[in-house]
Backbone as JSON, one array per atom type, in Angstrom:
{
  "sequence": "MPLMHFGFGGLHREGKLREQTDSFIDHILIPKQLKSFICPEFLPIMNSPTALMADPDSVVTNNDGSISFEKYVKSPPVALLPNDIPMICFVDIPFKKLKSWHPTEHYGKLGISFTDSFRKRLNVTKVFYYKLPNLEKDNLVIECNKAMNSNDSDKLEQLTNKITHFRKPSILWPEFNSLFAPLHIKQTNGNTTIEKITYSRYPVGYDFESEQEARIITKSVGDHVEFTEQDILSIIVPTSEIGDYVCEKLKTSWTRTPDIMIHPQI",
  "N": [[-19.73, -10.35, 4.44], [-17.38, -10.1, 1.9], [-13.69, -10.9, 1.93], [-11.21, -9.23, -0.21], [-8.5, -9.97, -2.47], [-6.28, -8.91, -4.45], [-3.77, -10.15, -6.99], [-0.37, -9.54, -7.98], [-0.21, -7.08, -9.62], [1.22, -5.39, -10.78], [2.06, -7.09, -13.27], [-0.44, -6.96, -14.7], [-0.77, -4.37, -15.65], [1.42, -3.96, -16.96], [0.25, -5.07, -19.48], [0.91, -7.93, -19.23], [-1.2, -10.82, -19.11], [-1.16, -13.67, -19.01], [1.73, -14.07, -17.58], [0.91, -13.03, -15.06], [-0.96, -14.16, -14.4], [-0.1, -17.14, -14.38], [2.17, -16.52, -12.24], [0.05, -15.91, -10.1], [-1.01, -18.47, -9.47], [1.53, -19.75, -9.08], [2.56, -18.82, -6.93], [0.56, -18.04, -5.27], [-1.81, -19.14, -5.11], [-1.07, -22.14, -5.68], [0.88, -22.86, -3.36], [-0.79, -21.94, -1.13], [-0.87, -19.56, 0.12], [-0.06, -15.77, 1.26], [2.2, -13.15, 0.52], [3.93, -10.95, 2.27], [4.68, -7.64, 1.54], [6.22, -4.43, 1.17], [4.98, -1.16, 1.68], [4.73, 2.31, 1.06], [3.77, 4.26, 3.68], [2.08, 7.32, 5.92], [3.33, 9.15, 8.79], [1.79, 11.69, 9.8], [3.65, 14.94, 10.67], [3.71, 17.88, 12.96], [4.27, 21.16, 11.99], [5.93, 24.0, 13.36], [4.27, 27.18, 13.09], [6.18, 29.73, 11.5], [7.85, 27.74, 10.85], [10.62, 26.78, 7.8], [11.26, 24.56, 5.12], [12.96, 22.87, 3.36], [13.16, 22.39, -0.28], [12.91, 19.33, -1.98], [13.65, 19.5, -5.02], [15.4, 21.63, -5.44], [17.88, 20.73, -4.44], [21.21, 20.24, -4.17], [24.57, 19.43, -5.73], [27.47, 19.88, -4.16], [30.99, 21.18, -5.02], [32.66, 19.61, -2.56], [31.68, 17.44, -2.52], [29.43, 17.65, -0.7], [25.74, 18.22, 0.1], [23.68, 20.97, -0.6], [20.5, 23.14, -0.24], [19.18, 25.43, -2.67], [16.72, 26.49, -2.01], [14.0, 27.18, 0.25], [11.17, 26.71, 1.61], [7.73, 28.17, 3.11], [6.63, 25.97, 5.08], [4.05, 23.53, 5.69], [1.16, 23.27, 7.92], [0.93, 20.78, 8.55], [3.57, 18.66, 8.13], [4.23, 15.31, 6.07], [5.8, 12.17, 7.13], [7.76, 9.59, 5.59], [7.23, 6.21, 5.67], [8.07, 2.76, 5.62], [5.91, 0.16, 5.19], [5.36, -3.39, 5.79], [3.29, -5.76, 4.68], [-0.16, -7.23, 3.88], [-2.46, -6.7, 1.68], [-6.03, -6.02, 1.15], [-9.02, -6.11, -0.44], [-12.34, -4.46, 0.92], [-15.34, -5.08, 0.07], [-18.2, -5.44, -0.86], [-19.3, -8.16, -3.37], [-21.01, -6.81, -5.24], [-20.46, -4.57, -5.76], [-18.16, -4.76, -7.52], [-18.37, -4.5, -9.82], [-18.09, -1.74, -9.93], [-15.73, -0.77, -9.6], [-13.36, 1.08, -9.8], [-10.24, 1.54, -9.05], [-9.83, -1.61, -10.26], [-8.61, -1.06, -12.63], [-5.92, -0.31, -11.91], [-5.27, -2.88, -10.63], [-6.03, -4.75, -12.26], [-8.08, -7.77, -12.39], [-7.59, -10.21, -11.41], [-8.2, -12.59, -8.99], [-8.71, -13.47, -5.41], [-10.99, -14.47, -3.09], [-12.05, -14.47, 0.62], [-13.33, -15.94, 3.32], [-15.28, -15.0, 5.94], [-14.68, -15.98, 8.4], [-11.74, -15.98, 7.88], [-10.96, -13.51, 7.97], [-11.37, -13.0, 10.52], [-10.34, -14.78, 12.04], [-7.24, -13.87, 11.83], [-7.03, -11.08, 11.86], [-7.92, -9.1, 9.66], [-7.65, -5.37, 9.07], [-9.66, -2.91, 8.83], [-8.83, -0.05, 6.84], [-8.29, 3.16, 7.31], [-9.07, 6.86, 6.02], [-7.58, 9.88, 5.76], [-7.82, 13.76, 5.11], [-5.57, 15.77, 3.95], [-5.8, 18.91, 4.88], [-7.29, 18.27, 6.98], [-5.57, 17.2, 9.0], [-3.78, 19.09, 11.14], [-6.03, 19.2, 12.56], [-6.81, 16.66, 14.09], [-7.12, 14.62, 16.33], [-5.72, 12.33, 16.78], [-3.5, 12.66, 15.61], [-2.76, 14.59, 16.81], [-1.9, 14.21, 19.62], [0.11, 11.74, 19.21], [1.98, 14.04, 18.27], [2.4, 15.08, 20.42], [3.33, 13.17, 22.72], [5.6, 12.69, 21.05], [7.04, 14.98, 21.48], [7.49, 15.2, 24.19], [9.03, 13.23, 24.53], [7.79, 10.65, 25.07], [8.43, 7.41, 24.5], [7.39, 5.08, 24.33], [4.66, 5.43, 23.85], [4.31, 7.07, 22.02], [5.42, 4.74, 19.69], [3.66, 3.07, 19.99], [1.21, 5.01, 18.96], [2.26, 6.29, 16.72], [2.17, 3.42, 15.04], [-0.54, 3.22, 14.8], [-1.61, 4.83, 13.24], [-0.02, 4.61, 10.99], [0.13, 2.24, 10.51], [-3.13, 1.36, 10.14], [-3.96, 3.57, 9.1], [-5.06, 5.96, 5.56], [-3.91, 8.32, 3.17], [-6.81, 10.11, 1.84], [-6.45, 10.65, -0.95], [-3.92, 10.76, -3.27], [-1.51, 13.5, -2.7], [-0.18, 15.95, -4.56], [2.09, 16.73, -3.31], [3.38, 14.42, -2.14], [5.1, 13.56, -4.06], [6.68, 15.8, -4.09], [7.24, 18.08, -2.02], [6.98, 16.17, 0.09], [8.55, 14.39, -0.58], [11.52, 11.85, -0.23], [14.85, 12.01, -0.46], [17.48, 9.85, -1.45], [20.7, 9.86, -1.12], [23.62, 8.77, -2.44], [27.36, 8.41, -2.36], [30.12, 7.46, -4.05], [33.2, 6.74, -4.49], [34.28, 9.3, -4.17], [32.22, 10.97, -5.33], [28.74, 12.22, -5.89], [25.81, 11.17, -6.0], [22.23, 11.92, -6.37], [18.93, 11.2, -5.5], [15.32, 11.23, -5.75], [12.89, 10.24, -4.15], [9.78, 9.34, -5.5], [6.59, 8.9, -5.28], [5.47, 6.79, -7.37], [4.09, 4.81, -8.07], [1.55, 5.27, -8.68], [-0.63, 7.69, -9.89], [-0.29, 11.32, -9.58], [-3.33, 12.11, -7.9], [-4.44, 9.96, -7.52], [-6.98, 8.1, -6.13], [-7.24, 7.06, -3.14], [-8.81, 6.15, -1.42], [-10.87, 4.87, -2.83], [-10.28, 2.35, -3.09], [-11.57, 0.8, -0.58], [-9.63, -0.32, 1.71], [-8.14, -2.85, 3.14], [-6.23, -4.42, 5.76], [-3.25, -6.59, 6.74], [-0.85, -6.5, 9.14], [2.68, -6.96, 8.74], [5.64, -8.51, 10.57], [7.94, -8.35, 9.42], [9.14, -7.41, 6.01], [8.13, -10.06, 3.23], [7.39, -11.84, 4.7], [5.04, -14.64, 5.13], [1.45, -15.38, 5.14], [-0.8, -17.96, 6.28], [-3.36, -19.99, 3.93], [-6.09, -21.83, 3.73], [-8.22, -24.05, 1.75], [-10.43, -23.98, 2.73], [-10.85, -21.39, 3.43], [-11.21, -19.84, 1.23], [-14.07, -18.45, -0.68], [-13.94, -17.7, -3.19], [-12.52, -17.98, -6.62], [-11.52, -15.54, -8.2], [-11.62, -14.44, -11.86], [-10.6, -12.91, -14.87], [-11.39, -13.73, -17.38], [-13.54, -16.91, -18.33], [-11.76, -18.66, -19.86], [-9.81, -18.37, -18.5], [-10.37, -19.21, -16.1], [-11.19, -21.93, -16.53], [-8.32, -22.59, -17.03], [-6.82, -22.01, -14.57], [-8.47, -23.83, -12.72], [-7.19, -26.46, -13.96], [-4.93, -26.33, -13.45], [-4.73, -26.15, -10.63], [-5.1, -28.99, -10.19], [-3.43, -31.23, -9.25], [-2.46, -30.07, -6.85], [-4.55, -29.19, -5.36], [-7.26, -29.94, -3.19], [-10.22, -29.52, -4.1], [-11.99, -28.47, -6.79], [-11.94, -25.19, -7.41], [-14.01, -22.7, -6.31], [-15.18, -20.76, -9.57], [-15.42, -17.24, -10.11], [-16.46, -15.22, -12.5], [-15.03, -11.93, -13.16], [-16.73, -8.94, -12.96], [-17.67, -7.06, -15.83], [-16.36, -3.52, -16.39]],
  "CA": [[-19.04, -9.19, 3.52], [-16.23, -10.64, 1.06], [-12.55, -9.65, 1.61], [-10.78, -10.03, -1.81], [-7.09, -10.21, -2.43], [-5.65, -9.03, -5.96], [-2.1, -10.1, -6.39], [0.54, -8.95, -9.33], [-0.92, -5.84, -10.31], [2.22, -4.98, -11.82], [2.15, -7.4, -14.3], [-1.73, -6.29, -15.06], [-0.36, -2.49, -15.71], [2.4, -4.26, -18.21], [-0.49, -6.29, -20.37], [1.14, -9.5, -19.44], [-1.88, -11.68, -17.89], [-0.61, -14.87, -18.73], [2.38, -14.07, -16.7], [0.4, -12.67, -14.03], [-2.11, -15.51, -13.77], [1.08, -17.7, -13.69], [2.64, -15.9, -11.12], [-0.59, -15.59, -8.97], [-0.89, -19.9, -9.22], [2.13, -20.4, -8.69], [3.34, -17.83, -5.47], [-0.41, -17.77, -3.98], [-2.69, -20.64, -5.02], [-0.44, -23.67, -4.92], [1.46, -22.61, -1.8], [-1.5, -21.47, -0.32], [0.0, -18.77, 1.06], [-0.08, -15.03, 0.89], [3.28, -12.95, 0.81], [3.46, -9.24, 2.6], [5.24, -6.54, 0.63], [6.5, -2.91, 1.32], [4.13, -0.25, 1.43], [5.17, 3.13, 1.78], [2.91, 4.94, 4.37], [3.41, 8.31, 6.26], [3.79, 9.99, 9.69], [1.74, 13.21, 10.05], [4.83, 15.51, 11.79], [3.37, 19.15, 13.23], [5.27, 21.99, 11.99], [5.36, 24.94, 13.48], [3.99, 28.34, 12.15], [6.98, 29.91, 10.98], [9.12, 26.88, 9.82], [10.67, 26.51, 6.63], [10.91, 23.35, 4.52], [13.88, 22.58, 2.02], [12.79, 22.0, -1.4], [13.73, 18.59, -2.13], [13.91, 19.69, -6.21], [16.11, 22.66, -5.3], [19.19, 20.17, -3.81], [22.52, 20.49, -5.67], [26.0, 18.92, -5.05], [28.68, 20.88, -3.93], [32.38, 20.89, -4.92], [33.46, 19.05, -1.69], [30.44, 16.38, -2.26], [28.45, 17.24, 0.46], [24.71, 19.08, -0.49], [23.04, 21.79, 0.14], [19.52, 23.6, -0.91], [18.76, 26.45, -2.79], [15.2, 26.72, -1.99], [13.61, 26.68, 1.25], [9.65, 27.33, 1.58], [6.9, 27.81, 4.42], [6.29, 24.63, 5.53], [2.28, 23.61, 5.8], [1.0, 23.15, 9.09], [1.4, 19.43, 8.78], [4.01, 17.52, 7.08], [4.06, 13.74, 5.85], [7.02, 11.59, 7.1], [7.31, 8.37, 5.18], [7.61, 4.77, 6.71], [7.8, 1.64, 5.08], [5.26, -0.7, 6.24], [5.46, -4.72, 5.05], [1.97, -5.51, 4.85], [-0.64, -7.89, 3.06], [-3.87, -5.61, 1.23], [-6.98, -6.91, 0.8], [-10.47, -5.44, -0.87], [-13.4, -4.63, 1.35], [-16.62, -4.34, -0.61], [-19.35, -6.22, -1.67], [-19.16, -8.61, -4.6], [-22.07, -6.65, -6.27], [-19.67, -3.4, -6.33], [-16.85, -5.23, -7.67], [-18.47, -3.8, -11.08], [-17.65, -0.11, -10.44], [-14.59, -0.89, -8.45], [-12.47, 1.67, -10.13], [-8.76, 0.81, -8.96], [-9.67, -2.54, -11.3], [-7.67, -0.81, -13.83], [-4.84, -0.4, -11.33], [-4.53, -3.95, -10.15], [-6.69, -6.14, -12.53], [-9.05, -8.62, -12.62], [-7.27, -11.82, -10.89], [-7.94, -12.51, -7.42], [-9.31, -14.27, -4.63], [-12.15, -14.22, -2.18], [-11.76, -14.77, 1.75], [-14.51, -15.81, 4.3], [-15.3, -14.31, 7.23], [-13.62, -16.43, 9.68], [-10.63, -16.08, 7.4], [-10.96, -12.44, 8.1], [-11.93, -13.09, 12.14], [-8.76, -15.61, 12.38], [-6.26, -13.19, 11.18], [-7.19, -9.84, 12.44], [-7.69, -8.0, 8.92], [-8.09, -4.72, 9.79], [-9.95, -1.48, 7.83], [-8.26, 1.23, 6.59], [-9.14, 4.74, 7.36], [-8.5, 7.89, 4.86], [-7.94, 11.25, 5.85], [-7.56, 14.59, 4.38], [-4.34, 16.62, 4.56], [-6.36, 19.67, 5.15], [-8.0, 18.81, 8.45], [-4.86, 16.43, 9.74], [-3.74, 19.41, 12.23], [-7.4, 18.8, 13.8], [-6.73, 15.01, 14.05], [-6.55, 14.2, 17.66], [-4.44, 11.14, 17.06], [-2.45, 13.02, 14.93], [-2.14, 15.78, 18.1], [-1.76, 12.7, 20.71], [1.37, 11.4, 18.48], [3.07, 14.59, 18.38], [2.64, 15.19, 22.05], [3.98, 12.04, 22.74], [7.06, 13.1, 20.34], [7.85, 16.12, 22.16], [7.62, 14.94, 25.53], [9.36, 11.69, 24.27], [7.37, 9.09, 25.62], [8.75, 6.44, 23.32], [6.47, 4.02, 24.31], [3.18, 6.05, 23.64], [4.94, 7.3, 20.52], [5.25, 4.13, 19.16], [1.53, 2.77, 20.14], [0.57, 5.75, 18.02], [2.8, 5.61, 15.32], [1.72, 2.23, 14.55], [-1.86, 3.06, 14.58], [-1.76, 5.92, 12.37], [0.96, 4.32, 9.72], [-0.33, 0.44, 10.22], [-4.18, 1.55, 9.77], [-4.77, 5.05, 7.82], [-3.78, 6.24, 4.53], [-4.3, 9.74, 2.6], [-7.51, 9.78, 0.41], [-5.84, 10.78, -2.27], [-2.62, 10.82, -3.39], [-1.57, 15.12, -3.35], [1.02, 16.82, -5.59], [3.1, 17.15, -2.26], [3.92, 13.57, -2.24], [5.88, 13.52, -5.24], [7.66, 16.87, -4.07], [7.87, 18.48, -1.15], [7.37, 15.52, 1.11], [9.74, 13.2, -1.19], [12.41, 11.37, 0.41], [15.9, 11.74, -0.99], [18.68, 9.09, -1.49], [21.86, 10.29, -1.67], [24.56, 8.12, -2.43], [28.45, 8.86, -2.52], [30.72, 6.35, -4.12], [34.79, 7.36, -4.79], [34.05, 10.74, -4.17], [31.48, 11.03, -6.62], [27.52, 12.07, -5.09], [24.49, 10.86, -6.8], [20.96, 11.98, -5.7], [17.75, 10.35, -5.87], [13.78, 11.81, -5.23], [11.89, 8.99, -4.41], [8.25, 9.59, -5.8], [4.96, 7.7, -5.3], [5.38, 6.89, -8.95], [3.25, 3.32, -8.43], [0.22, 5.85, -8.65], [-0.89, 9.32, -10.58], [-1.06, 12.46, -8.83], [-4.78, 12.29, -7.56], [-5.16, 8.7, -7.55], [-8.18, 7.86, -5.14], [-6.77, 5.76, -2.48], [-10.08, 5.73, -0.33], [-12.09, 4.38, -3.69], [-10.16, 1.1, -2.78], [-11.68, 0.46, 0.28], [-8.52, -1.65, 1.51], [-7.78, -3.61, 4.53], [-4.53, -4.62, 5.99], [-2.75, -7.61, 7.63], [0.25, -5.58, 9.22], [3.77, -8.33, 9.28], [6.86, -8.25, 11.08], [8.74, -7.51, 8.4], [8.69, -8.07, 4.34], [8.29, -11.45, 3.19], [6.62, -12.87, 5.84], [3.66, -15.13, 4.98], [0.45, -15.67, 6.08], [-1.38, -19.34, 5.0], [-4.47, -19.98, 4.08], [-7.0, -23.38, 3.35], [-8.91, -24.14, 0.74], [-11.83, -23.87, 3.11], [-10.96, -20.29, 3.41], [-11.9, -19.88, 0.25], [-15.08, -18.15, -1.42], [-14.26, -18.15, -4.88], [-10.95, -17.38, -7.21], [-11.7, -14.24, -9.32], [-10.83, -14.42, -13.15], [-11.05, -11.86, -16.02], [-12.25, -14.71, -18.16], [-13.67, -18.25, -18.36], [-11.04, -19.32, -20.19], [-8.37, -17.78, -17.37], [-10.96, -19.77, -14.85], [-10.4, -23.08, -16.85], [-6.84, -23.02, -16.78], [-6.71, -21.96, -13.27], [-8.3, -25.41, -12.57], [-6.2, -27.41, -14.58], [-3.54, -26.05, -12.97], [-4.67, -26.93, -9.49], [-5.79, -30.11, -10.23], [-2.85, -31.95, -8.52], [-2.25, -29.83, -5.75], [-6.02, -28.83, -4.65], [-8.17, -31.51, -3.12], [-11.21, -29.97, -4.47], [-12.27, -27.9, -7.84], [-12.52, -24.36, -6.64], [-15.32, -22.27, -6.87], [-14.25, -19.41, -10.13], [-16.23, -16.38, -10.27], [-15.56, -13.97, -13.54], [-14.79, -10.54, -12.77], [-17.87, -8.13, -14.27], [-16.92, -6.02, -16.7], [-17.0, -2.29, -15.66]],
  "C": [[-17.49, -10.15, 3.14], [-15.39, -10.25, 1.41], [-11.67, -10.69, 0.43], [-9.45, -9.56, -1.89], [-6.82, -9.98, -3.82], [-4.51, -8.9, -5.81], [-1.67, -9.96, -8.25], [-0.1, -8.3, -10.27], [0.18, -5.25, -11.37], [2.08, -5.35, -13.5], [0.55, -7.32, -15.47], [-1.27, -4.98, -15.98], [0.53, -2.41, -17.14], [1.32, -5.1, -19.35], [-0.22, -7.22, -20.14], [-0.48, -10.52, -18.22], [-1.54, -13.13, -17.8], [0.53, -15.03, -17.41], [1.61, -13.62, -15.28], [-0.3, -13.95, -13.73], [-1.26, -16.49, -13.53], [1.69, -17.52, -12.55], [1.59, -16.0, -9.43], [-1.2, -17.14, -8.32], [0.15, -20.29, -8.64], [2.56, -19.99, -7.29], [2.17, -17.59, -4.51], [-1.51, -19.15, -4.17], [-2.3, -22.07, -4.64], [0.09, -23.74, -3.64], [0.77, -22.63, -0.86], [-1.1, -20.28, 0.36], [-0.17, -17.18, 0.59], [1.33, -14.28, 0.86], [3.17, -11.51, 1.29], [4.72, -8.47, 1.82], [5.52, -5.01, 1.62], [5.82, -2.04, 1.01], [4.74, 1.0, 1.83], [4.19, 4.01, 2.51], [3.32, 6.41, 5.4], [3.06, 8.59, 7.62], [3.18, 11.41, 9.66], [2.75, 13.9, 11.29], [4.08, 16.92, 11.81], [4.04, 20.26, 12.87], [4.89, 23.32, 12.78], [5.21, 26.55, 12.43], [5.26, 28.93, 11.35], [8.32, 28.78, 10.69], [9.13, 27.17, 8.5], [10.95, 25.57, 6.47], [12.14, 23.54, 3.51], [13.14, 21.82, 1.09], [13.37, 20.88, -1.8], [14.28, 19.48, -3.69], [14.96, 20.79, -6.35], [17.95, 22.19, -4.56], [20.04, 20.33, -5.21], [23.53, 19.79, -4.6], [26.89, 19.85, -5.1], [29.92, 20.27, -4.31], [33.65, 19.92, -4.17], [32.58, 17.45, -1.71], [29.48, 16.59, -1.41], [27.37, 18.32, -0.55], [24.41, 19.82, 0.43], [21.66, 22.03, -0.86], [19.28, 24.37, -1.25], [17.48, 27.2, -2.67], [14.68, 26.9, -0.43], [12.03, 27.4, 1.11], [8.85, 27.38, 2.59], [6.32, 26.4, 4.48], [4.64, 24.31, 5.83], [2.28, 23.02, 6.88], [1.25, 21.23, 9.34], [2.09, 18.47, 8.06], [4.09, 16.15, 7.36], [5.74, 12.97, 5.76], [7.09, 10.22, 7.13], [7.68, 7.36, 5.84], [7.33, 3.79, 5.87], [7.26, 0.64, 5.63], [5.06, -2.23, 5.71], [3.61, -4.9, 5.89], [1.24, -6.64, 3.64], [-2.05, -7.09, 2.77], [-4.87, -6.88, 0.56], [-8.24, -5.77, 0.42], [-11.3, -5.5, -0.01], [-14.81, -4.59, 0.65], [-17.03, -5.47, -0.89], [-18.91, -6.9, -2.94], [-19.97, -7.45, -5.89], [-21.75, -4.78, -6.38], [-18.72, -3.57, -6.7], [-16.9, -4.55, -9.34], [-17.71, -2.71, -11.07], [-16.56, 0.01, -9.49], [-13.84, -0.56, -9.48], [-11.0, 1.47, -10.34], [-8.49, -0.87, -9.26], [-8.59, -2.2, -12.29], [-6.13, -0.71, -13.67], [-4.5, -2.14, -11.19], [-5.44, -5.35, -11.14], [-7.55, -6.71, -12.12], [-8.56, -9.69, -11.91], [-7.32, -11.56, -9.19], [-8.34, -13.49, -6.41], [-10.27, -13.58, -3.34], [-11.9, -14.75, -1.15], [-13.24, -15.02, 2.37], [-14.47, -15.26, 5.1], [-14.85, -14.78, 8.39], [-12.33, -16.12, 9.41], [-10.24, -14.62, 8.18], [-10.64, -11.88, 9.64], [-10.32, -13.48, 12.26], [-7.58, -14.57, 12.58], [-6.22, -11.27, 11.59], [-7.11, -8.82, 11.31], [-8.71, -6.99, 9.3], [-8.39, -3.88, 8.49], [-8.92, -0.78, 8.11], [-8.93, 2.49, 6.7], [-8.28, 5.55, 6.54], [-8.65, 9.13, 6.11], [-7.84, 12.16, 5.04], [-6.44, 15.39, 4.62], [-4.98, 17.9, 4.89], [-6.89, 19.34, 7.04], [-6.76, 17.63, 9.37], [-4.09, 17.47, 11.25], [-4.51, 19.31, 13.13], [-7.61, 17.69, 14.34], [-6.65, 14.96, 15.5], [-5.75, 13.2, 17.93], [-3.42, 11.4, 16.76], [-1.62, 14.18, 16.12], [-1.77, 14.91, 19.12], [-0.47, 12.42, 20.17], [2.35, 12.69, 18.0], [3.12, 15.48, 19.23], [3.95, 14.24, 22.39], [5.66, 12.31, 22.07], [7.8, 13.84, 20.87], [8.33, 15.72, 23.21], [8.6, 13.35, 25.24], [9.46, 10.47, 25.12], [7.0, 8.2, 24.31], [7.8, 5.37, 23.6], [5.18, 4.23, 23.83], [3.49, 6.68, 22.22], [4.69, 6.25, 19.44], [3.85, 3.57, 18.93], [1.12, 3.59, 18.82], [1.23, 5.88, 16.58], [2.36, 4.16, 14.63], [0.43, 2.34, 14.23], [-2.09, 4.21, 13.21], [-0.71, 5.04, 11.06], [0.54, 3.12, 9.49], [-2.13, 0.88, 9.24], [-4.88, 2.89, 9.27], [-3.48, 5.61, 6.84], [-4.41, 7.65, 4.15], [-5.62, 9.28, 1.7], [-7.22, 9.51, -0.81], [-4.53, 10.89, -2.3], [-2.35, 12.59, -4.21], [-0.27, 15.18, -3.98], [2.24, 16.45, -4.36], [4.13, 15.57, -2.05], [5.17, 13.36, -2.76], [6.82, 14.97, -5.41], [8.01, 17.38, -3.53], [7.83, 17.42, -0.12], [8.46, 14.21, 0.26], [10.8, 13.29, -0.19], [13.72, 11.73, -0.41], [16.84, 10.53, -1.14], [19.41, 9.41, -1.99], [22.93, 8.72, -1.27], [26.11, 8.45, -2.47], [29.31, 7.48, -2.79], [32.21, 6.92, -5.13], [34.51, 9.01, -5.42], [33.08, 11.38, -5.2], [29.55, 10.98, -5.67], [26.32, 12.03, -5.95], [23.34, 11.24, -6.05], [19.54, 11.67, -6.14], [16.38, 10.77, -5.7], [13.32, 10.44, -5.25], [10.59, 9.38, -4.1], [7.32, 8.36, -5.49], [5.08, 7.58, -6.49], [4.57, 5.78, -9.07], [2.05, 3.93, -8.64], [0.16, 7.3, -9.25], [-1.27, 10.18, -9.17], [-2.94, 12.45, -8.93], [-4.97, 11.21, -7.77], [-6.25, 8.64, -6.09], [-7.88, 6.77, -4.42], [-7.95, 5.33, -1.51], [-10.85, 5.04, -1.12], [-11.63, 2.7, -3.18], [-10.72, 0.25, -1.86], [-10.99, -0.8, 1.35], [-8.69, -1.63, 3.11], [-6.6, -4.11, 4.6], [-4.28, -5.85, 6.98], [-1.08, -6.88, 8.07], [1.34, -6.85, 9.93], [4.7, -7.7, 10.03], [7.63, -7.38, 10.47], [8.43, -8.43, 6.82], [9.21, -9.24, 4.43], [7.55, -12.26, 3.84], [5.22, -13.37, 4.95], [2.4, -15.68, 5.78], [-0.37, -17.02, 5.17], [-2.55, -19.18, 5.37], [-4.58, -21.3, 3.92], [-7.67, -23.29, 2.58], [-10.34, -23.68, 1.3], [-11.87, -22.55, 3.15], [-11.5, -19.41, 2.17], [-13.23, -19.91, -0.73], [-14.91, -18.55, -3.02], [-12.51, -17.45, -5.35], [-11.88, -16.35, -8.25], [-10.7, -14.06, -10.74], [-11.33, -13.3, -14.05], [-12.26, -13.01, -16.78], [-12.48, -16.21, -17.87], [-12.58, -19.14, -18.71], [-9.77, -19.59, -19.39], [-9.08, -18.64, -16.11], [-10.59, -21.23, -15.34], [-8.82, -23.44, -16.6], [-6.36, -22.52, -15.75], [-7.03, -23.63, -12.92], [-7.46, -26.12, -12.92], [-5.2, -27.02, -13.76], [-3.09, -27.0, -11.64], [-5.28, -27.98, -9.17], [-4.83, -31.12, -9.24], [-2.25, -31.32, -6.82], [-3.34, -28.97, -4.37], [-6.49, -29.91, -4.43], [-9.89, -30.94, -3.53], [-11.16, -28.68, -5.77], [-12.05, -26.54, -6.99], [-13.51, -23.62, -7.5], [-14.67, -20.83, -7.77], [-15.37, -18.43, -10.07], [-15.1, -15.31, -11.37], [-16.21, -12.53, -13.22], [-16.06, -9.82, -13.65], [-17.21, -7.22, -14.46], [-17.37, -4.41, -15.97], [-17.69, -1.39, -17.02]]
}
């Protein structure tokens, strides 16, 4: 089954197809490399049944520059602690399902498909999805929280990595942009500014599970993974005109003309 990577989706969402294409060529195809970026993932934390949680929307700045919360709410059984993880993301679906792959609306139709040998060589790993109501009975979450409470740092690191690296919420629940949203607090010259960090890249209710994601986790943001021309099954483009443009641009940096696949229309 092919492994696909779609790049520069932000430019697609802005309607800048030519800029997206040029960025894809200049930063991926010509150097033959994929760059890791930070993605927010979440560590499930078990709560006491009587625990209260500060409502981020109720934060206020006091006269002395400190902050306080005007509202506390009953904590859910499992809270989600944000973790920034450097990764390279792929789509793990057959070509025949690409036509009905709805995340195309978010990422665009400009991508690259890789061989199975590339997948195996770099140990690209599928993501498993969880549902919020099931987390308090999730064995991995339970074991992770036991390690947390017992101060077993080695086991905690191992389980934390397993959860945040290759598990993901099935959908974007409203709590990500409300109760679980972290606050960025900055003090400058005696003035305190507060910014709530929301998962604004996706709308509430976004179906992450439909992405059928696979990943490479890197040590730090900006790390690169190199590929060869032999690792490529095809370059995926939205139109034949874009395909011709890509081939022309690669004439001096590739030893062969790549196979071009026109992304099927939804």
